[in-house]
């Protein structure tokens, strides 16, 4: 086979090979997801009864959160965030630090909101999550961000230099809230607050921030809209030694 016919045959061969490769990659990703699901389910089934109850609350909280977030676009998110950030600024002492978790989608809006609320934007801290799922043909989304600010000039209470990147994996089976963070990560971040100081968590969720504050010698004020999560947080904090 030569000439034009040979070229057409080669093109069809390349198309068939590409389709086969794409199908293989899709199947590989599907198997990886299934393996992760099975592992997570096995870990969940192995949890003590009290943790199974927390998982049930986690699922209920997801539904409640979806209702609250429904219909909120970038503009309404910015306005909404400015409202509660303004209240945080009002009650904070001069020089107080601000750290707000966000993913890449809300990062631009959140940096606008903290400045509109009166905070001085001081940078972005990265939380690297090595356990993030792979994205075929794309960059792995293995990071969340913390928008860092202060109420006026920050009051440094230590000579320690904090890192700009924190690497902690997510333990899905141990989470009790859809946005739950690793306890060790929060303990590191709370170091920005002087020992004996007070941490305000205006979205308390499962209470991990308060847990970290107690373990590191800080006080914590938590605000939670969900009665179920408020109760769960109180129960968890009673277990802190």
Coordinates of C-alpha atoms in Angstrom, one line a residue:
X1 CA 0.0 0.0 0.0
X2 CA 1.5 3.3 -1.1
X3 CA 0.7 6.9 -1.8
X4 CA -2.6 8.5 -0.6
X5 CA -4.1 5.1 0.5
X6 CA -1.1 4.5 2.8
X7 CA -1.4 7.9 4.4
X8 CA -5.2 7.4 5.0
X9 CA -4.5 4.0 6.5
X10 CA -1.9 5.5 8.8
X11 CA -4.3 8.3 9.9
X12 CA -7.0 5.8 10.7
X13 CA -4.5 3.7 12.6
X14 CA -3.4 6.7 14.7
X15 CA -7.1 7.6 15.4
X16 CA -7.8 4.1 16.5
X17 CA -4.7 4.0 18.7
X18 CA -5.6 7.3 20.3
X19 CA -9.2 6.1 21.0
X20 CA -7.8 2.9 22.6
X21 CA -5.4 4.8 24.7
X22 CA -8.1 7.2 25.9
X23 CA -10.4 4.3 26.8
X24 CA -7.6 2.7 28.8
X25 CA -6.8 5.9 30.7
X26 CA -10.5 6.3 31.4
X27 CA -10.8 2.8 32.8
X28 CA -7.6 3.3 34.8
X29 CA -9.1 6.4 36.4
X30 CA -12.4 4.6 37.1
X31 CA -10.6 1.7 38.8
X32 CA -8.6 4.2 40.9
X33 CA -11.9 5.9 42.0
X34 CA -13.4 2.5 42.8
X35 CA -10.4 1.5 44.8
X36 CA -10.5 4.8 46.8
X37 CA -14.2 4.4 47.4
X38 CA -13.8 0.8 48.7
X39 CA -10.9 1.8 50.9
X40 CA -12.9 4.8 52.3
X41 CA -15.9 2.5 52.9
X42 CA -13.8 -0.1 54.7
X43 CA -12.3 2.6 56.9
X44 CA -15.7 4.0 57.7
X45 CA -17.2 0.5 58.5
X46 CA -14.2 0.0 60.9
X47 CA -14.9 3.2 62.8
X48 CA -16.3 3.0 66.4
X49 CA -20.0 3.6 66.7
X50 CA -19.5 7.2 67.9
X51 CA -17.6 8.0 64.7
X52 CA -20.2 6.4 62.5
X53 CA -22.7 8.8 64.1
X54 CA -20.4 11.7 63.2
X55 CA -20.3 10.4 59.6
X56 CA -24.1 10.4 59.5
X57 CA -24.0 14.0 60.7
X58 CA -21.4 14.8 58.1
X59 CA -23.8 13.6 55.3
X60 CA -26.7 15.6 56.8
X61 CA -24.5 18.7 57.0
X62 CA -23.6 18.3 53.3
X63 CA -27.3 18.5 52.4
X64 CA -27.8 21.5 54.7
X65 CA -24.8 23.3 53.2
X66 CA -26.0 22.7 49.7
X67 CA -29.3 24.4 50.5
X68 CA -27.4 27.5 51.9
X69 CA -25.1 27.7 48.9
X70 CA -27.7 27.1 46.2
X71 CA -27.8 30.0 43.7
X72 CA -24.8 31.9 45.1
X73 CA -22.6 33.2 42.3
X74 CA -19.3 35.0 42.5
X75 CA -20.8 38.4 43.0
X76 CA -23.2 37.4 45.7
X77 CA -20.4 35.3 47.4
X78 CA -18.2 38.4 47.5
X79 CA -20.9 40.5 49.0
X80 CA -21.9 37.8 51.6
X81 CA -18.2 37.3 52.6
X82 CA -17.8 41.1 53.0
X83 CA -20.6 41.1 55.5
X84 CA -19.3 38.5 57.9
X85 CA -15.7 39.6 57.4
X86 CA -16.8 43.2 58.4
X87 CA -18.2 41.8 61.7
X88 CA -15.0 39.9 62.4
X89 CA -13.0 43.1 61.8
X90 CA -15.4 44.9 64.2
X91 CA -14.8 42.6 67.1
X92 CA -11.1 41.9 66.5
X93 CA -8.4 43.7 68.3
X94 CA -6.0 46.0 66.5
X95 CA -3.2 43.9 64.9
X96 CA -5.2 40.7 65.0
X97 CA -4.4 38.2 62.2
X98 CA -7.0 36.8 59.8
X99 CA -6.8 33.4 58.0
X100 CA -9.6 32.2 55.7
X101 CA -9.6 28.9 53.9
X102 CA -10.7 28.9 50.2
X103 CA -10.2 26.9 47.1
X104 CA -9.0 28.3 43.7
X105 CA -12.6 29.1 42.6
X106 CA -13.3 31.7 45.3
X107 CA -9.7 32.9 45.9
X108 CA -10.1 36.1 43.7
X109 CA -13.4 37.0 45.3
X110 CA -12.2 36.4 48.8
X111 CA -9.2 38.6 48.5
X112 CA -11.5 41.4 47.4
X113 CA -13.9 40.7 50.2
X114 CA -11.3 40.9 53.0
X115 CA -10.1 44.3 51.8
X116 CA -13.6 45.6 51.4
X117 CA -14.3 44.6 55.0
X118 CA -11.3 46.7 56.2
X119 CA -8.7 44.0 56.6
X120 CA -5.1 44.5 55.4
X121 CA -4.4 41.7 52.9
X122 CA -0.9 40.3 53.6
X123 CA -0.6 37.3 51.4
X124 CA -1.8 33.7 50.6
X125 CA -0.7 30.6 52.5
X126 CA -0.9 27.2 50.7
X127 CA -2.2 24.0 52.1
X128 CA -0.8 21.2 49.9
X129 CA -2.9 18.0 50.0
X130 CA -0.8 15.1 48.5
X131 CA -3.9 12.8 48.7
X132 CA -5.8 14.8 46.1
X133 CA -7.3 12.8 43.2
X134 CA -5.5 12.9 39.8
X135 CA -6.8 14.9 36.9
X136 CA -6.2 13.1 33.6
X137 CA -4.9 15.6 31.1
X138 CA -4.9 18.4 33.7
X139 CA -2.9 19.7 36.7
X140 CA -3.7 17.9 39.9
X141 CA -5.8 20.2 42.2
X142 CA -3.8 19.3 45.3
X143 CA -3.9 22.6 47.1
X144 CA -6.3 24.8 49.1
X145 CA -5.4 28.4 50.1
X146 CA -5.6 30.6 53.1
X147 CA -6.1 34.3 52.6
X148 CA -3.9 36.0 55.2
X149 CA -4.6 39.4 56.5
X150 CA -4.5 41.6 59.6
X151 CA -6.4 44.4 61.3
X152 CA -4.0 47.1 60.6
X153 CA -0.3 46.5 61.3
X154 CA 0.2 43.0 62.7
X155 CA 1.4 42.5 66.2
X156 CA 4.1 39.9 66.1
X157 CA 4.3 37.8 69.3
X158 CA 7.2 35.6 68.3
X159 CA 10.5 35.7 66.4
X160 CA 9.5 32.4 64.7
X161 CA 9.1 32.5 60.9
X162 CA 6.1 30.6 59.8
X163 CA 6.2 28.6 56.5
X164 CA 4.1 29.7 53.5
X165 CA 3.3 26.1 52.5
X166 CA 1.9 23.3 54.8
X167 CA 1.7 19.7 53.6
X168 CA -1.0 17.6 55.2
X169 CA -3.0 14.7 53.7
X170 CA -6.8 14.6 54.2
X171 CA -8.0 11.7 56.3
X172 CA -11.5 11.3 54.7
X173 CA -12.6 8.6 57.1
X174 CA -11.9 10.8 60.1
X175 CA -13.8 13.9 58.8
X176 CA -17.0 14.8 60.5
X177 CA -17.8 17.9 58.3
X178 CA -17.6 18.4 54.6
X179 CA -14.9 21.1 55.0
X180 CA -13.1 19.4 57.9
X181 CA -9.4 20.1 58.2
X182 CA -6.5 18.0 59.7
X183 CA -6.1 18.8 63.4
X184 CA -2.3 19.0 63.0
X185 CA -2.6 21.6 60.3
X186 CA -4.8 23.8 62.4
X187 CA -2.4 23.5 65.4
X188 CA 0.3 24.8 63.1
X189 CA -1.7 27.7 61.8
X190 CA -3.0 28.8 65.3
X191 CA 0.7 29.5 66.2
X192 CA 0.1 32.9 64.6
X193 CA -2.0 33.7 67.7
X194 CA -0.2 34.3 70.9
X195 CA -0.5 31.6 73.6
X196 CA -3.4 32.5 75.9
X197 CA -5.1 34.5 73.1
X198 CA -8.6 33.9 71.7
X199 CA -9.3 32.4 68.3
X200 CA -12.7 33.2 66.6
X201 CA -14.0 30.6 64.2
X202 CA -17.2 31.9 62.7
X203 CA -17.9 28.6 60.8
X204 CA -17.2 26.1 63.6
X205 CA -18.4 23.0 61.8
X206 CA -17.1 19.9 63.5
X207 CA -15.1 22.0 66.1
X208 CA -11.6 21.1 64.9
X209 CA -10.4 24.7 65.2
X210 CA -11.5 24.8 68.8
X211 CA -9.9 21.5 69.5
X212 CA -6.6 22.7 68.1
X213 CA -6.9 25.9 70.2
X214 CA -7.4 24.0 73.4
X215 CA -4.4 21.7 72.7
X216 CA -2.1 24.7 72.0
X217 CA -3.1 26.8 75.0
X218 CA -5.5 29.2 73.3
X219 CA -9.2 30.0 73.9
X220 CA -11.8 29.7 71.1
X221 CA -15.1 31.3 70.3
X222 CA -17.1 29.3 67.8
X223 CA -20.2 30.3 65.8
X224 CA -22.2 27.6 64.0
X225 CA -25.5 27.9 62.2
X226 CA -26.4 24.2 62.3
X227 CA -27.8 23.0 65.6
X228 CA -26.6 19.5 64.8
X229 CA -23.0 20.5 64.3
X230 CA -23.1 22.9 67.3
X231 CA -24.1 19.9 69.4
X232 CA -21.5 17.6 67.8
X233 CA -18.7 20.2 68.3
X234 CA -19.6 20.5 72.0
X235 CA -19.5 16.7 72.4
X236 CA -16.1 16.5 70.7
X237 CA -14.6 19.3 72.8
X238 CA -15.7 17.5 76.0
X239 CA -13.5 14.7 75.0
X240 CA -10.4 16.9 74.6
X241 CA -7.8 16.2 77.4

